[in-house]
CSV table of C-alpha atoms in Angstrom, one decimal:
chain,number,residue,atom,x,y,z
A,19,MET,CA,142.7,72.5,-6.7
A,20,THR,CA,145.2,74.6,-4.8
A,21,ARG,CA,144.6,77.2,-2.1
A,22,SER,CA,147.4,79.7,-2.8
A,23,PHE,CA,148.9,81.5,0.2
A,24,SER,CA,149.9,85.1,-0.8
A,25,ILE,CA,153.1,86.7,0.4
A,26,HIS,CA,153.5,90.2,1.7
A,27,ARG,CA,156.7,91.3,3.3
A,28,ARG,CA,155.1,93.7,5.8
A,29,LEU,CA,154.4,90.7,8.1
A,30,LEU,CA,158.1,90.5,8.7
A,31,MET,CA,158.3,94.0,10.1
A,32,GLY,CA,157.2,95.7,13.3
A,33,ALA,CA,154.3,94.3,15.2
A,34,ALA,CA,153.6,91.6,12.7
A,35,LEU,CA,157.0,90.1,13.3
A,36,GLY,CA,156.3,90.0,17.0
A,37,GLY,CA,153.2,88.0,16.4
A,38,VAL,CA,155.0,85.2,14.6
A,39,SER,CA,156.7,82.4,16.4
A,40,LEU,CA,158.2,79.2,14.9
A,41,ALA,CA,158.2,77.7,18.4
A,42,PHE,CA,154.7,76.4,18.5
A,43,ALA,CA,153.7,74.0,21.2
A,44,GLY,CA,156.3,71.2,21.5
A,45,ARG,CA,153.8,68.5,22.4
A,46,ALA,CA,151.1,67.1,20.2
A,47,SER,CA,147.6,67.8,21.4
A,48,ALA,CA,145.2,64.9,22.0
A,49,ARG,CA,143.5,65.6,18.7
A,50,GLU,CA,146.9,65.6,16.9
A,51,ALA,CA,148.1,62.3,18.4
A,52,GLY,CA,148.2,59.5,15.9
A,53,ARG,CA,147.7,61.6,12.8
A,54,ARG,CA,149.9,60.1,10.2
A,55,LYS,CA,152.4,62.5,8.5
A,56,LEU,CA,154.1,62.0,5.1
A,57,VAL,CA,156.8,64.2,3.6
A,58,VAL,CA,157.9,63.6,0.0
A,59,ILE,CA,161.2,65.3,-1.0
A,60,ILE,CA,162.1,65.3,-4.7
A,61,ALA,CA,165.8,65.8,-5.4
A,62,ARG,CA,165.6,67.4,-8.8
A,63,GLY,CA,168.4,67.1,-11.2
A,64,ALA,CA,169.1,63.3,-10.9
A,65,MET,CA,170.7,62.6,-7.5
A,66,ASP,CA,173.7,60.2,-7.8
A,67,GLY,CA,172.5,57.1,-5.9
A,68,LEU,CA,175.9,55.5,-6.1
A,69,SER,CA,177.3,58.3,-3.9
A,70,VAL,CA,174.3,58.4,-1.6
A,71,VAL,CA,174.0,54.7,-0.9
A,72,VAL,CA,177.6,53.5,-1.4
A,73,PRO,CA,178.0,49.9,-2.5
A,74,HIS,CA,181.5,49.6,-1.1
A,75,GLY,CA,181.2,45.9,-1.0
A,76,ASP,CA,180.8,45.6,-4.7
A,77,ALA,CA,184.2,44.9,-6.3
A,78,ASP,CA,183.4,46.9,-9.4
A,79,TYR,CA,182.5,50.1,-7.5
A,80,VAL,CA,185.9,51.7,-7.1
A,81,PRO,CA,187.2,50.7,-10.6
A,82,LEU,CA,184.2,52.3,-12.2
A,83,ARG,CA,184.1,55.4,-10.0
A,84,GLY,CA,187.8,56.3,-9.7
A,85,SER,CA,188.2,59.5,-7.7
A,86,LEU,CA,184.5,59.8,-7.3
A,87,ALA,CA,184.3,56.6,-5.3
A,88,VAL,CA,183.3,57.1,-1.6
A,89,ALA,CA,185.8,55.2,0.6
A,90,ALA,CA,184.6,52.2,2.6
A,91,PRO,CA,183.6,52.6,6.2
A,92,GLY,CA,186.5,53.0,8.6
A,93,GLN,CA,188.7,54.8,6.0
A,94,ALA,CA,189.3,58.5,5.9
A,95,GLY,CA,186.2,60.2,4.6
A,96,GLY,CA,184.6,56.8,4.4
A,97,ALA,CA,180.9,55.9,4.1
A,98,LEU,CA,178.8,55.4,7.2
A,99,ASP,CA,178.2,51.7,7.6
A,100,LEU,CA,174.8,50.3,6.8
A,101,GLY,CA,175.8,46.7,6.9
A,102,GLY,CA,175.7,44.2,4.0
A,103,GLY,CA,178.3,46.0,2.0
A,104,PHE,CA,176.5,49.3,1.8
A,105,GLY,CA,177.1,52.6,3.5
A,106,LEU,CA,175.8,56.2,3.5
A,107,HIS,CA,177.7,59.2,2.2
A,108,PRO,CA,179.5,60.7,5.1
A,109,ALA,CA,177.5,64.0,4.8
A,110,LEU,CA,174.4,62.1,5.9
A,111,ALA,CA,175.4,61.6,9.5
A,112,GLY,CA,171.9,62.5,10.8
A,113,LEU,CA,170.2,60.0,8.5
A,114,HIS,CA,172.7,57.4,9.5
A,115,ALA,CA,171.9,58.0,13.2
A,116,LEU,CA,168.2,57.4,12.2
A,117,HIS,CA,169.2,54.1,10.5
A,118,GLU,CA,171.0,53.0,13.7
A,119,ALA,CA,167.8,53.8,15.6
A,120,GLY,CA,165.7,51.7,13.2
A,121,GLN,CA,164.2,54.8,11.5
A,122,MET,CA,165.9,54.9,8.1
A,123,ARG,CA,165.8,52.4,5.2
A,124,TYR,CA,167.1,52.5,1.6
A,125,ALA,CA,166.3,51.1,-1.8
A,126,PRO,CA,169.6,51.2,-3.7
A,127,ALA,CA,168.4,50.6,-7.3
A,128,VAL,CA,165.0,52.0,-8.1
A,129,ALA,CA,163.7,53.7,-11.3
A,130,ILE,CA,160.6,55.1,-12.9
A,131,PRO,CA,158.8,52.7,-15.3
A,132,VAL,CA,160.2,54.2,-18.5
A,133,ARG,CA,163.8,54.7,-19.5
A,134,VAL,CA,164.4,58.4,-20.4
A,135,ARG,CA,167.3,60.6,-19.6
A,136,SER,CA,165.6,64.0,-19.9
A,137,HIS,CA,165.1,65.7,-16.6
A,138,PHE,CA,161.8,67.2,-17.7
A,139,ASP,CA,160.4,64.0,-19.0
A,140,ALA,CA,161.6,61.8,-16.1
A,141,GLN,CA,160.3,64.2,-13.5
A,142,ASP,CA,156.9,64.2,-15.2
A,143,VAL,CA,156.7,60.4,-15.0
A,144,LEU,CA,158.0,60.4,-11.4
A,145,GLU,CA,155.3,62.8,-10.4
A,146,ASN,CA,152.3,61.7,-12.5
A,147,GLY,CA,152.6,58.1,-11.3
A,148,GLY,CA,151.5,56.6,-14.6
A,149,GLU,CA,153.1,54.2,-17.0
A,150,GLY,CA,154.6,56.8,-19.2
A,151,LEU,CA,155.2,60.5,-20.1
A,152,ARG,CA,152.3,62.9,-19.7
A,153,GLN,CA,149.8,60.0,-19.3
A,154,GLN,CA,148.3,61.8,-16.3
A,155,ASP,CA,147.3,65.4,-15.8
A,156,ASP,CA,147.4,65.2,-12.1
A,157,GLY,CA,149.9,63.8,-9.5
A,158,TRP,CA,150.0,60.5,-7.7
A,159,LEU,CA,150.3,62.2,-4.3
A,160,ASN,CA,147.2,64.2,-4.9
A,161,ARG,CA,145.3,61.1,-6.0
A,162,ALA,CA,146.5,59.4,-2.8
A,163,LEU,CA,145.0,62.2,-0.7
A,164,VAL,CA,141.6,61.4,-2.3
A,165,ALA,CA,142.1,57.6,-1.9
A,166,ALA,CA,143.1,58.0,1.8
A,167,GLY,CA,140.0,59.9,2.7
A,168,GLY,CA,141.2,63.4,2.6
A,169,PRO,CA,144.3,64.2,4.7
A,170,SER,CA,145.4,67.7,4.1
A,171,GLY,CA,148.2,68.4,1.6
A,172,LEU,CA,150.8,71.3,1.4
A,173,SER,CA,153.4,72.1,-1.2
A,174,ILE,CA,156.5,74.1,-0.2
A,175,GLY,CA,157.7,76.3,-3.0
A,176,ALA,CA,156.8,79.0,-5.4
A,177,GLN,CA,154.6,76.6,-7.4
A,178,THR,CA,152.7,73.5,-6.6
A,179,PRO,CA,154.5,70.6,-8.3
A,180,LEU,CA,152.7,68.2,-10.5
A,181,ILE,CA,152.9,65.5,-7.8
A,182,LEU,CA,150.5,67.4,-5.6
A,183,ARG,CA,148.2,68.8,-8.3
A,184,GLY,CA,144.7,67.4,-8.8
A,185,ALA,CA,141.2,67.2,-7.5
A,186,ALA,CA,142.1,67.2,-3.8
A,187,ALA,CA,142.4,70.7,-2.4
A,188,THR,CA,145.9,71.4,-1.2
A,189,SER,CA,147.7,74.5,0.2
A,190,SER,CA,150.7,76.3,-1.1
A,191,TRP,CA,152.1,79.8,-1.3
A,192,SER,CA,153.1,82.2,-4.0
A,193,PRO,CA,154.6,85.7,-4.1
A,194,GLY,CA,152.5,88.8,-4.0
A,195,GLY,CA,149.4,90.0,-2.1
A,196,GLN,CA,148.7,90.0,1.6
A,197,VAL,CA,148.7,87.2,4.0
A,198,THR,CA,146.5,86.0,6.9
A,199,GLY,CA,147.8,84.8,10.2
A,200,GLN,CA,148.0,81.2,9.1
A,201,ASP,CA,150.2,82.1,6.1
A,202,ARG,CA,153.0,83.9,8.0
A,203,ILE,CA,155.4,81.1,8.4
A,204,ALA,CA,155.3,80.3,4.7
A,205,ALA,CA,156.0,84.0,4.0
A,206,LEU,CA,158.9,84.0,6.3
A,207,LEU,CA,160.5,80.9,4.8
A,208,GLN,CA,160.2,82.4,1.3
A,209,ASP,CA,162.2,85.4,2.4
A,210,LEU,CA,164.7,83.4,4.3
A,211,TYR,CA,165.7,81.0,1.6
A,212,VAL,CA,165.6,83.1,-1.6
A,213,GLU,CA,169.4,83.0,-1.9
A,214,ASP,CA,170.1,79.6,-0.4
A,215,PRO,CA,172.2,77.5,-2.8
A,216,LEU,CA,170.2,74.3,-2.1
A,217,LEU,CA,166.6,75.5,-1.7
A,218,GLY,CA,166.4,79.0,-2.8
A,219,ASN,CA,165.3,78.3,-6.4
A,220,SER,CA,162.7,75.9,-5.2
A,221,LEU,CA,161.3,78.2,-2.5
A,222,ALA,CA,161.5,81.7,-3.9
A,223,ARG,CA,162.1,82.2,-7.6
A,224,GLY,CA,161.7,85.8,-8.6
A,225,LEU,CA,161.8,87.4,-5.2
A,226,GLU,CA,164.2,90.1,-4.2
A,227,THR,CA,164.6,90.3,-0.4
A,228,ASP,CA,166.8,91.5,2.4
A,229,ALA,CA,168.4,89.2,5.0
A,230,MET,CA,165.9,88.4,7.7
A,231,ALA,CA,166.0,86.6,11.0
A,232,MET,CA,163.5,85.0,13.3
A,233,THR,CA,163.5,82.7,16.3
A,234,VAL,CA,162.9,79.0,16.6
A,235,GLY,CA,162.1,77.7,20.1
A,236,GLY,CA,164.2,79.1,22.9
A,237,GLY,CA,165.2,82.2,20.9
A,238,THR,CA,167.7,80.5,18.6
A,239,PRO,CA,168.1,82.7,15.5
A,240,LEU,CA,166.7,81.3,12.3
A,241,ARG,CA,168.5,83.0,9.4
A,242,ARG,CA,168.7,82.6,5.6
A,243,ASN,CA,170.6,79.5,4.6
A,244,ASP,CA,169.7,77.8,7.9
A,245,VAL,CA,168.5,74.6,6.3
A,246,ASN,CA,167.9,72.8,9.5
A,247,GLY,CA,165.7,75.8,10.4
A,248,LEU,CA,163.8,75.2,7.2
A,249,GLY,CA,163.1,71.7,8.2
A,250,GLN,CA,161.9,72.8,11.6
A,251,ALA,CA,159.7,75.5,10.1
A,252,VAL,CA,158.1,73.1,7.6
A,253,ALA,CA,157.4,70.8,10.6
A,254,ARG,CA,155.6,73.7,12.3
A,255,LEU,CA,153.3,73.9,9.3
A,256,MET,CA,152.5,70.3,9.9
A,257,THR,CA,151.6,70.6,13.6
A,258,GLY,CA,148.4,71.9,15.2
A,259,GLU,CA,144.9,71.0,14.4
A,260,GLN,CA,145.1,72.7,11.0
A,261,GLY,CA,148.6,71.4,10.2
A,262,ALA,CA,149.2,69.6,6.9
A,263,ASP,CA,149.3,65.8,6.9
A,264,VAL,CA,151.1,65.4,3.6
A,265,VAL,CA,153.9,67.7,2.3
A,266,ALA,CA,155.7,67.9,-1.0
A,267,LEU,CA,159.1,69.6,-1.0
A,268,SER,CA,161.6,69.9,-3.9
A,269,VAL,CA,165.3,70.5,-3.7
A,270,ASP,CA,167.2,71.4,-6.8
A,271,GLY,CA,170.8,71.3,-7.9
A,272,TRP,CA,171.6,67.5,-8.3
A,273,ASP,CA,172.7,67.6,-11.9
A,274,THR,CA,176.4,67.0,-11.1
A,275,HIS,CA,178.1,66.8,-14.5
A,276,ALA,CA,181.3,68.4,-13.2
A,277,ARG,CA,183.1,68.6,-9.8
A,278,GLN,CA,180.6,66.2,-8.3
A,279,ASN,CA,182.3,65.5,-5.0
A,280,ALA,CA,182.2,69.1,-3.8
A,281,GLN,CA,178.7,69.7,-5.0
A,282,LEU,CA,177.3,66.5,-3.3
A,283,GLN,CA,179.0,67.4,-0.1
A,284,ILE,CA,177.0,70.6,0.0
A,285,ARG,CA,173.7,69.2,-1.2
A,286,LEU,CA,173.8,66.1,1.0
A,287,THR,CA,174.7,68.1,4.0
A,288,GLY,CA,171.7,70.3,3.4
A,289,LEU,CA,169.4,67.4,2.7
A,290,ASP,CA,170.5,65.8,6.0
A,291,GLN,CA,169.8,69.0,7.9
A,292,VAL,CA,166.4,69.3,6.4
A,293,VAL,CA,165.4,65.9,7.6
A,294,GLY,CA,167.0,66.6,11.0
A,295,GLY,CA,165.0,69.8,11.2
A,296,LEU,CA,161.8,68.0,10.4
A,297,ARG,CA,162.5,65.4,13.1
A,298,GLU,CA,163.2,68.2,15.7
A,299,GLY,CA,160.3,70.3,14.7
A,300,LEU,CA,157.7,67.5,14.7
A,301,GLY,CA,158.7,66.4,18.2
A,302,GLU,CA,156.4,63.6,19.3
A,303,GLN,CA,154.7,63.5,15.9
A,304,TRP,CA,157.9,62.2,14.4
A,305,ALA,CA,156.7,58.8,15.6
A,306,ASP,CA,153.8,59.0,13.2
A,307,THR,CA,155.9,60.4,10.2
A,308,VAL,CA,157.5,59.0,7.1
A,309,VAL,CA,159.8,61.0,4.9
A,310,VAL,CA,160.5,59.7,1.3
A,311,ILE,CA,163.5,61.1,-0.7
A,312,ALA,CA,163.4,60.3,-4.4
A,313,THR,CA,164.9,61.6,-7.6
A,314,GLU,CA,163.9,61.3,-11.3
A,315,PHE,CA,166.8,59.0,-12.3
A,316,GLY,CA,170.4,58.2,-11.4
A,317,ARG,CA,173.7,58.9,-12.9
A,318,THR,CA,176.3,57.0,-14.9
A,319,ALA,CA,178.3,54.3,-13.2
A,320,ARG,CA,181.5,55.6,-14.6
A,321,ALA,CA,182.9,59.1,-14.0
A,322,ASN,CA,183.2,61.4,-16.9
A,323,GLY,CA,186.1,63.6,-17.9
A,324,THR,CA,185.1,66.6,-15.7
A,325,GLN,CA,185.0,64.7,-12.4
A,326,GLY,CA,181.3,64.3,-12.6
A,327,THR,CA,178.7,61.9,-13.9
A,328,ASP,CA,176.1,62.1,-16.7
A,329,HIS,CA,172.4,61.1,-16.9
A,330,GLY,CA,171.8,57.5,-15.9
A,331,THR,CA,169.0,55.2,-14.9
A,332,ALA,CA,168.6,53.7,-11.5
A,333,SER,CA,169.2,55.6,-8.3
A,334,ALA,CA,168.8,55.3,-4.6
A,335,LEU,CA,165.6,56.1,-2.6
A,336,LEU,CA,165.7,56.8,1.1
A,337,LEU,CA,163.0,56.4,3.7
A,338,ALA,CA,163.1,57.9,7.2
A,339,GLY,CA,160.8,58.5,10.1
A,340,GLY,CA,159.6,57.2,13.4
A,341,ALA,CA,156.7,55.3,11.8
A,342,LEU,CA,159.1,53.0,9.8
A,343,LYS,CA,159.6,49.4,10.8
A,344,PRO,CA,163.3,48.7,11.4
A,345,GLY,CA,165.1,47.2,8.5
A,346,GLY,CA,167.7,47.8,5.8
A,347,LEU,CA,167.8,47.3,2.1
A,348,ILE,CA,164.6,47.4,0.1
A,349,GLY,CA,164.7,45.5,-3.2
A,350,ASP,CA,167.7,43.8,-4.7
A,351,TRP,CA,171.2,44.8,-5.7
A,352,PRO,CA,172.0,44.2,-9.4
A,353,THR,CA,175.8,44.6,-9.0
A,354,LEU,CA,178.0,46.8,-11.1
A,355,ALA,CA,179.5,44.0,-13.2
A,356,ASP,CA,179.9,45.0,-16.8
A,357,ASN,CA,177.3,42.5,-18.0
A,358,ARG,CA,174.8,43.8,-15.4
A,359,LEU,CA,175.0,47.5,-16.2
A,360,PHE,CA,172.0,48.9,-18.1
A,361,GLU,CA,173.0,49.7,-21.7
A,362,GLY,CA,176.6,49.1,-20.5
A,363,ARG,CA,176.7,52.4,-18.6
A,364,ASP,CA,174.1,52.7,-15.8
A,365,LEU,CA,173.1,51.1,-12.6
A,366,ALA,CA,170.3,48.7,-13.6
A,367,PRO,CA,167.0,49.1,-11.7
A,368,THR,CA,165.7,46.2,-9.7
A,369,LEU,CA,162.5,47.8,-8.4
A,370,ASP,CA,159.9,50.2,-9.8
A,371,VAL,CA,159.9,53.3,-7.7
A,372,ARG,CA,156.1,53.1,-7.5
A,373,SER,CA,156.4,49.9,-5.5
A,374,VAL,CA,158.1,51.8,-2.7
A,375,PHE,CA,155.5,54.6,-2.9
A,376,LYS,CA,152.7,52.0,-2.8
A,377,GLY,CA,154.2,50.3,0.3
A,378,VAL,CA,154.3,53.7,2.1
A,379,LEU,CA,150.8,54.7,1.0
A,380,ARG,CA,149.3,51.3,1.9
A,381,ASP,CA,151.0,50.8,5.3
A,382,HIS,CA,151.2,54.4,6.4
A,383,LEU,CA,148.1,56.2,5.0
A,384,GLY,CA,145.9,53.1,4.7
A,385,VAL,CA,145.3,53.2,0.9
A,386,ASP,CA,144.1,49.8,-0.2
A,387,ARG,CA,145.8,47.8,-3.0
A,388,ALA,CA,142.9,48.2,-5.5
A,389,ALA,CA,143.0,52.0,-5.2
A,390,LEU,CA,146.8,52.0,-5.5
A,391,ASP,CA,146.7,49.8,-8.7
A,392,ALA,CA,143.8,51.5,-10.5
A,393,ARG,CA,143.6,55.1,-9.3
A,394,VAL,CA,146.8,56.3,-7.6
A,395,PHE,CA,149.1,54.6,-10.0
A,396,PRO,CA,147.0,53.6,-13.0
A,397,GLY,CA,148.0,50.5,-14.8
A,398,SER,CA,150.5,49.4,-12.2
A,399,ALA,CA,148.8,46.2,-10.9
A,400,ALA,CA,152.0,44.2,-11.8
A,401,GLU,CA,154.0,46.3,-9.4
A,402,ALA,CA,153.3,45.1,-5.8
A,403,PRO,CA,153.9,47.3,-2.8
A,404,ALA,CA,157.4,46.9,-1.6
A,405,LEU,CA,157.7,44.5,1.3
A,406,ASP,CA,155.1,43.5,3.8
A,407,GLY,CA,154.8,45.9,6.7
A,408,LEU,CA,157.1,48.6,5.5
A,409,VAL,CA,155.6,51.0,8.0
């Protein structure tokens, strides 16, 4: 069940504009303190995990990748060191700072439970949480809301994604109609990001708008394409007594078949800024927050003939947030040796992505193992939650 927030542009004009502020109270109230927050970001289009979490210590990485290989830490344009032979793409400086503070972890080789290379099919499996394609009509994150006792859910975008559809009532917004006071921030975001290359398609398909500006705390202008501002504004939708506890956000544009290096620089910079904006906007509530960044599948280990990569299998998953326990790698590294590649072409998965989701839901939202195995991720009893005490 979804409560749809209607959009009407008049709220951005005149007196209505003066009544909207993205600078809500910076401190959590007593009732807000301790409320657990979860943000799930889906990187749609198959994010290249071998560029996000760079296995610079693997001797086969550079030979396979050629000009697409990210240099080792300490070299020009090199990865940001994570230790243990891994690094982050240099565009992810904010996430690296979180890692250094004990607030970012990574799983370098995760995959959905079935091996498909269709975006549509793989995204369905990633979001339905079942054992295969179209086995569930609802999403695992919605089922988790029920199992966790009813935290509030919110989807950011023109449509509620499958991951958040189901029996639990959630909030979202869609174009058209009028808005109430509580919907105004959502309306503003939809106008701001309609033409953004990273988030516009996810947030405002079909809208035609003019450039708009607002203010975020202290009068700093928030303008279209301000991706950090988007993160801050989403955070504002999560604060206050009526703020959402669980948020689903999709970012498109990760299908990098050609000119991958330039595309990833843009998209990863934007992703880093979104997370940074969430951290800034949540303020003290960041300490009770986990952000999960996942994609439907990875990309080929070898570069193709157009300086890109094709559809693959395993990819990287990132966790961030003040609620994380300090740590590093989650799962195992399969290596990029020829005899270890999946079907001779892809990074091989060492961990079912649902194991990471289970660890977060168990440790952060308090969902018990029986509910995770049977209801949230049906038929997944063989996949244990990743690690003990992830959060």
